[in-house]
Structures are given as structure tokens and as C-alpha cells.
mmCIF file of C-alpha atoms in Angstrom:
data_model
loop_
_atom_site.group_PDB
_atom_site.id
_atom_site.type_symbol
_atom_site.label_atom_id
_atom_site.label_comp_id
_atom_site.label_asym_id
_atom_site.label_seq_id
_atom_site.Cartn_x
_atom_site.Cartn_y
_atom_site.Cartn_z
ATOM 1 C CA MET A 1 99.098 -111.857 -12.671
ATOM 2 C CA ALA A 2 99.100 -108.912 -10.216
ATOM 3 C CA LYS A 3 95.859 -108.332 -8.299
ATOM 4 C CA THR A 4 93.591 -105.512 -8.866
ATOM 5 C CA ARG A 5 93.829 -103.033 -5.939
ATOM 6 C CA PRO A 6 90.533 -101.874 -4.024
ATOM 7 C CA GLY A 7 88.631 -99.121 -5.794
ATOM 8 C CA ARG A 8 90.151 -100.173 -9.138
ATOM 9 C CA LYS A 9 88.639 -102.491 -11.896
ATOM 10 C CA ASP A 10 90.086 -104.056 -14.727
ATOM 11 C CA LEU A 11 89.632 -103.184 -18.249
ATOM 12 C CA ASP A 12 89.575 -105.496 -21.210
ATOM 13 C CA SER A 13 90.663 -102.692 -23.536
ATOM 14 C CA TYR A 14 91.449 -98.900 -23.886
ATOM 15 C CA THR A 15 90.919 -96.693 -27.130
ATOM 16 C CA ILE A 16 93.759 -94.428 -27.584
ATOM 17 C CA ARG A 17 92.718 -90.716 -27.602
ATOM 18 C CA GLY A 18 91.877 -88.865 -30.618
ATOM 19 C CA THR A 19 92.074 -92.379 -32.610
ATOM 20 C CA ASN A 20 89.973 -95.428 -32.910
ATOM 21 C CA LYS A 21 92.975 -97.650 -32.193
ATOM 22 C CA VAL A 22 92.017 -100.142 -29.408
ATOM 23 C CA VAL A 23 94.724 -101.416 -27.020
ATOM 24 C CA ARG A 24 94.523 -104.814 -25.074
ATOM 25 C CA ALA A 25 96.717 -106.638 -22.572
ATOM 26 C CA GLY A 26 99.622 -108.010 -24.637
ATOM 27 C CA ASP A 27 99.600 -105.260 -27.089
ATOM 28 C CA CYS A 28 102.767 -103.280 -27.818
ATOM 29 C CA VAL A 29 102.540 -99.560 -27.879
ATOM 30 C CA LEU A 30 104.445 -96.248 -28.111
ATOM 31 C CA MET A 31 104.381 -94.049 -25.019
ATOM 32 C CA ARG A 32 104.833 -90.203 -25.093
ATOM 33 C CA PRO A 33 108.288 -89.187 -23.352
ATOM 34 C CA SER A 34 108.470 -86.376 -20.869
ATOM 35 C CA ASP A 35 111.221 -85.106 -23.188
ATOM 36 C CA THR A 36 109.413 -84.526 -26.518
ATOM 37 C CA SER A 37 113.010 -84.388 -28.241
ATOM 38 C CA LYS A 38 113.202 -88.262 -27.785
ATOM 39 C CA PRO A 39 111.431 -90.947 -29.913
ATOM 40 C CA PRO A 40 108.358 -92.563 -28.008
ATOM 41 C CA TYR A 41 108.937 -95.248 -25.404
ATOM 42 C CA VAL A 42 107.931 -98.933 -26.305
ATOM 43 C CA ALA A 43 106.259 -100.907 -23.851
ATOM 44 C CA ARG A 44 104.084 -103.948 -23.791
ATOM 45 C CA VAL A 45 100.958 -103.715 -21.947
ATOM 46 C CA GLU A 46 100.415 -105.994 -19.216
ATOM 47 C CA LYS A 47 97.267 -104.766 -17.388
ATOM 48 C CA ILE A 48 94.659 -102.003 -17.943
ATOM 49 C CA GLU A 49 92.920 -100.671 -15.018
ATOM 50 C CA GLN A 50 90.553 -97.652 -14.068
ATOM 51 C CA ASP A 51 90.189 -96.211 -10.812
ATOM 52 C CA ASN A 52 86.857 -94.638 -9.147
ATOM 53 C CA ARG A 53 87.611 -91.467 -10.696
ATOM 54 C CA ASN A 54 87.565 -92.843 -14.125
ATOM 55 C CA ASN A 55 91.312 -92.572 -14.509
ATOM 56 C CA VAL A 56 92.842 -95.604 -16.726
ATOM 57 C CA LYS A 57 96.023 -96.663 -15.877
ATOM 58 C CA VAL A 58 98.329 -99.502 -17.876
ATOM 59 C CA ARG A 59 100.725 -101.780 -16.236
ATOM 60 C CA VAL A 60 103.465 -101.909 -18.632
ATOM 61 C CA ARG A 61 106.801 -103.902 -19.504
ATOM 62 C CA TRP A 62 109.398 -101.517 -21.067
ATOM 63 C CA TYR A 63 111.443 -102.138 -23.928
ATOM 64 C CA TYR A 64 114.755 -100.647 -24.112
ATOM 65 C CA ARG A 65 116.528 -99.106 -27.169
ATOM 66 C CA PRO A 66 120.385 -100.379 -27.366
ATOM 67 C CA GLU A 67 121.316 -96.751 -26.486
ATOM 68 C CA GLU A 68 119.263 -96.862 -23.273
ATOM 69 C CA SER A 69 121.125 -100.088 -21.906
ATOM 70 C CA ILE A 70 124.272 -100.008 -19.618
ATOM 71 C CA GLY A 71 126.568 -101.119 -22.755
ATOM 72 C CA GLY A 72 125.152 -98.810 -25.249
ATOM 73 C CA ARG A 73 124.246 -99.078 -28.973
ATOM 74 C CA ARG A 74 126.909 -101.402 -30.716
ATOM 75 C CA GLN A 75 127.628 -101.946 -34.444
ATOM 76 C CA PHE A 76 125.418 -105.169 -34.761
ATOM 77 C CA HIS A 77 122.279 -103.483 -33.150
ATOM 78 C CA GLY A 78 119.633 -102.825 -35.740
ATOM 79 C CA ALA A 79 117.896 -99.161 -36.198
ATOM 80 C CA LYS A 80 114.604 -100.970 -35.105
ATOM 81 C CA GLU A 81 116.024 -103.333 -32.390
ATOM 82 C CA LEU A 82 114.547 -103.454 -28.647
ATOM 83 C CA PHE A 83 115.563 -105.477 -25.763
ATOM 84 C CA LEU A 84 112.414 -106.708 -23.604
ATOM 85 C CA SER A 85 113.525 -105.562 -19.940
ATOM 86 C CA ASP A 86 112.526 -106.641 -16.530
ATOM 87 C CA HIS A 87 111.541 -103.070 -15.835
ATOM 88 C CA TYR A 88 107.823 -102.868 -15.065
ATOM 89 C CA ASP A 89 105.794 -99.597 -14.424
ATOM 90 C CA VAL A 90 102.334 -98.116 -14.018
ATOM 91 C CA GLN A 91 101.542 -95.221 -16.502
ATOM 92 C CA SER A 92 98.448 -93.163 -17.243
ATOM 93 C CA ALA A 93 97.149 -94.491 -20.411
ATOM 94 C CA HIS A 94 96.765 -90.943 -21.694
ATOM 95 C CA THR A 95 100.469 -91.050 -22.388
ATOM 96 C CA ILE A 96 99.867 -93.501 -25.285
ATOM 97 C CA GLU A 97 100.610 -92.362 -28.522
ATOM 98 C CA GLY A 98 99.973 -95.449 -30.905
ATOM 99 C CA LYS A 99 100.380 -99.041 -31.203
ATOM 100 C CA CYS A 100 103.392 -101.014 -32.691
ATOM 101 C CA VAL A 101 104.359 -104.530 -33.285
ATOM 102 C CA VAL A 102 107.602 -106.048 -31.876
ATOM 103 C CA HIS A 103 108.567 -109.147 -33.937
ATOM 104 C CA SER A 104 110.791 -111.950 -33.236
ATOM 105 C CA PHE A 105 114.088 -111.465 -34.879
ATOM 106 C CA LYS A 106 113.399 -114.486 -37.133
ATOM 107 C CA ASN A 107 109.933 -112.970 -38.200
ATOM 108 C CA TYR A 108 111.387 -109.407 -38.463
ATOM 109 C CA THR A 109 114.309 -110.671 -41.196
ATOM 110 C CA LYS A 110 111.227 -111.951 -43.367
ATOM 111 C CA LEU A 111 109.403 -108.799 -43.812
ATOM 112 C CA GLU A 112 109.129 -107.585 -47.191
ATOM 113 C CA ASN A 113 108.661 -104.003 -46.142
ATOM 114 C CA VAL A 114 109.418 -102.567 -42.729
ATOM 115 C CA GLY A 115 106.977 -99.858 -41.437
ATOM 116 C CA ALA A 116 107.449 -97.216 -38.892
ATOM 117 C CA GLU A 117 105.668 -99.457 -36.415
ATOM 118 C CA ASP A 118 107.820 -102.461 -36.913
ATOM 119 C CA TYR A 119 110.317 -103.364 -34.239
ATOM 120 C CA TYR A 120 112.285 -106.484 -33.333
ATOM 121 C CA CYS A 121 113.468 -108.041 -30.278
ATOM 122 C CA ARG A 122 116.115 -110.794 -29.868
ATOM 123 C CA PHE A 123 117.319 -110.327 -26.260
ATOM 124 C CA GLU A 124 115.902 -109.895 -22.728
ATOM 125 C CA TYR A 125 117.581 -107.285 -20.568
ATOM 126 C CA LYS A 126 117.996 -106.893 -16.812
ATOM 127 C CA ALA A 127 117.871 -103.447 -16.318
ATOM 128 C CA ALA A 128 119.739 -103.374 -12.944
ATOM 129 C CA THR A 129 122.904 -105.383 -13.948
ATOM 130 C CA GLY A 130 122.912 -104.849 -17.825
ATOM 131 C CA ALA A 131 122.773 -108.845 -18.268
ATOM 132 C CA PHE A 132 121.167 -110.085 -21.513
ATOM 133 C CA THR A 133 119.413 -113.650 -22.311
ATOM 134 C CA PRO A 134 120.607 -115.289 -24.327
ATOM 135 C CA ASP A 135 124.132 -114.189 -23.578
ATOM 136 C CA ARG A 136 125.408 -115.899 -26.766
ATOM 137 C CA VAL A 137 124.409 -115.411 -30.191
ATOM 138 C CA ALA A 138 125.402 -116.953 -33.759
ATOM 139 C CA VAL A 139 128.370 -114.483 -35.246
ATOM 140 C CA TYR A 140 129.315 -113.975 -38.748
ATOM 141 C CA CYS A 141 132.330 -112.708 -41.012
ATOM 142 C CA LYS A 142 135.853 -112.163 -40.179
ATOM 143 C CA CYS A 143 134.850 -109.529 -37.596
ATOM 144 C CA GLU A 144 132.703 -112.157 -35.705
ATOM 145 C CA MET A 145 129.507 -109.930 -35.073
ATOM 146 C CA PRO A 146 126.060 -110.797 -34.553
ATOM 147 C CA TYR A 147 123.725 -110.253 -37.582
ATOM 148 C CA ASN A 148 122.398 -106.845 -38.084
ATOM 149 C CA PRO A 149 119.577 -106.727 -40.389
ATOM 150 C CA ASP A 150 120.243 -103.294 -41.619
ATOM 151 C CA ASP A 151 123.449 -104.283 -43.155
ATOM 152 C CA LEU A 152 123.910 -106.211 -46.592
ATOM 153 C CA MET A 153 125.930 -109.398 -46.249
ATOM 154 C CA VAL A 154 127.228 -111.849 -49.008
ATOM 155 C CA GLN A 155 127.379 -115.849 -48.530
ATOM 156 C CA CYS A 156 130.479 -117.652 -49.518
ATOM 157 C CA GLU A 157 129.664 -120.610 -51.754
ATOM 158 C CA GLY A 158 132.228 -122.762 -50.113
ATOM 159 C CA CYS A 159 131.892 -122.562 -46.485
ATOM 160 C CA LYS A 160 128.412 -121.056 -46.454
ATOM 161 C CA ASP A 161 129.679 -118.206 -43.967
ATOM 162 C CA TRP A 162 128.584 -114.695 -44.495
ATOM 163 C CA TYR A 163 130.518 -111.621 -44.606
ATOM 164 C CA HIS A 164 130.071 -108.023 -44.760
ATOM 165 C CA PRO A 165 131.339 -106.540 -47.999
ATOM 166 C CA ALA A 166 133.538 -104.012 -46.330
ATOM 167 C CA CYS A 167 135.353 -106.998 -44.373
ATOM 168 C CA VAL A 168 136.229 -108.426 -47.745
ATOM 169 C CA GLY A 169 137.478 -105.375 -49.752
ATOM 170 C CA MET A 170 134.155 -104.685 -51.653
ATOM 171 C CA THR A 171 131.815 -101.887 -51.656
ATOM 172 C CA ILE A 172 127.980 -102.285 -51.080
ATOM 173 C CA GLU A 173 127.662 -101.561 -55.035
ATOM 174 C CA GLU A 174 129.956 -104.301 -56.077
ATOM 175 C CA ALA A 175 128.263 -106.622 -53.603
ATOM 176 C CA LYS A 176 124.856 -105.946 -55.095
ATOM 177 C CA LYS A 177 126.163 -107.091 -58.621
ATOM 178 C CA LEU A 178 127.748 -110.284 -57.415
ATOM 179 C CA ASP A 179 126.177 -113.429 -58.854
ATOM 180 C CA HIS A 180 128.792 -115.589 -56.724
ATOM 181 C CA PHE A 181 131.310 -115.187 -53.935
ATOM 182 C CA VAL A 182 134.089 -117.396 -52.554
ATOM 183 C CA CYS A 183 135.924 -116.121 -49.320
ATOM 184 C CA SER A 184 139.552 -115.988 -49.286
ATOM 185 C CA GLU A 185 139.786 -119.280 -47.455
ATOM 186 C CA CYS A 186 137.740 -120.993 -49.794
ATOM 187 C CA SER A 187 138.996 -119.721 -53.153
ATOM 188 C CA SER A 188 141.901 -120.858 -55.287
ATOM 189 C CA ASP A 189 144.114 -119.110 -57.548
ATOM 190 C CA ASP A 190 142.657 -120.978 -60.442
ATOM 191 C CA ASP A 191 138.897 -120.628 -59.434
ATOM 192 C CA MET A 192 138.274 -117.247 -58.007
ATOM 193 C CA LYS A 193 134.989 -115.919 -59.378
ATOM 194 C CA LYS A 194 133.402 -118.898 -61.472
ATOM 195 C CA PRO A 195 129.635 -118.294 -61.678
ATOM 196 C CA GLN A 196 127.885 -120.991 -60.019
ATOM 197 C CA ALA A 197 124.643 -119.693 -58.049
ATOM 198 C CA THR A 198 123.105 -116.496 -56.705
ATOM 199 C CA PHE A 199 123.381 -115.459 -53.095
ATOM 200 C CA SER A 200 120.772 -114.546 -50.483
ATOM 201 C CA ALA A 201 120.825 -111.035 -49.512
ATOM 202 C CA SER A 202 121.404 -111.826 -45.715
ATOM 203 C CA PRO A 203 121.329 -114.466 -43.022
ATOM 204 C CA GLY A 204 117.921 -115.636 -42.034
ATOM 205 C CA ALA A 205 116.358 -113.779 -44.877
ATOM 206 C CA ASP A 206 115.553 -117.183 -46.819
ATOM 207 C CA GLY A 207 115.001 -120.056 -44.791
ATOM 208 C CA LYS A 208 116.404 -122.245 -47.766
ATOM 209 C CA VAL A 209 119.739 -121.455 -46.852
ATOM 210 C CA GLU A 210 121.484 -122.044 -43.349
ATOM 211 C CA PRO A 211 124.201 -120.004 -42.511
ATOM 212 C CA LYS A 212 127.121 -121.474 -40.556
ATOM 213 C CA ARG A 213 126.879 -120.609 -37.129
ATOM 214 C CA ARG A 214 129.284 -119.916 -34.305
ATOM 215 C CA LYS A 215 128.957 -118.929 -30.927
ATOM 216 C CA ARG A 216 130.528 -116.028 -28.748
#
């Protein structure tokens, strides 16, 4: 843990200006960008300090949005996805606009309702090199893409793999009406759509069904 510099003292908490919201070390916060046309930055507070002029500073570890990373935003990145970076910084506490929650990927997929303050993280990111940890994740469907929790997927009753409706020639509306789905590899000419069971809406959305996992 970083040592407190001379003339400064550690604070247990900070109350966001104009609110009754209290920030403590370990909390995730929204921070005002210099370009107000951009969304707020997201950071995890590591430490809160006050100097001898009563100025409060926060040491933060930044989360990056996919579009802020070297590789940019890709198809499987969700709208609320963030990467926990190795980029640390010290900012004025006055730039904190509000608090938010950065969930684990697993916990995020279980949320019944996603609020404006809800985000998720499944990768750590090295800002200088663009490297990710982990560098291999489960992939699904014919397109072999990691799961995007914003996208509807259907599960094959045979192989238990998950598919994007568009990748198997269906519309989202048609997929929502399905009671049963068998992929082309598992289906036969005689038994294409004989109802057997309902499908879960997405990989990881329900702990009772384990999707088939491949690595990439």
C-alpha cells in the first residue's frame, strides 16, 4: 500500500459534493471527464488523502471502456463492459460525480434488472501493451465469439452449445418464440423440431445449465 506523503493524512471516506453518497477505498466511482461530451470515467478508489490545505485527492485505478483500449470495441463486448487496467492516477475528489458497481461477469449475467450504475468486468488490461488477462475465454456459436450478455442466444438440446439466432438463420423474434432448438449438426431429417424442453435465454444466465465451452 502506498505511503502517505508528508503534509497529508489518510481519510476513511469522502462525501461526494452535493450528495449524501459516501465513498471509501475499494468503491467504484464515476469521474467527470474534461470533455463533457464523453461519458464519465470509471475508476476504483484505492486511497483517499487530504493535504494541509484541506484539498482531498483520491488515488484511483482506472477501468477502460473497450473503445478506449488499443484493440477497440469488438462484437462480443457488452455495452456495460469495462476492463480493469494497470493505470493508476491521483485525481481531485471533486471530480467524482457518483458511485457505481462493477460486477464480476458471472454476477452481472444473473442480474434481473441492470441499472445505469451497473457495469461488469471480465478482463484485466495492460494499458501500455494492450494485453488482456485472461487471454483465453469460452467461445460459443458457429462464429466462435465470447458471450455478449446484451445478445440473445439459444441453446441446442443436443450438443448444449449456444447460438446467435442470426448465425442459424433466425430472427430475434423467432428465437424468442422457440420452445426447443436443435442445431444443424445435431438435427436429423426426421426429427427437427419435436418439442422436448424450454431453453435458457443465455449462457450463464441460469446456473442449472452449463454451456459447452471452447477456448480461443
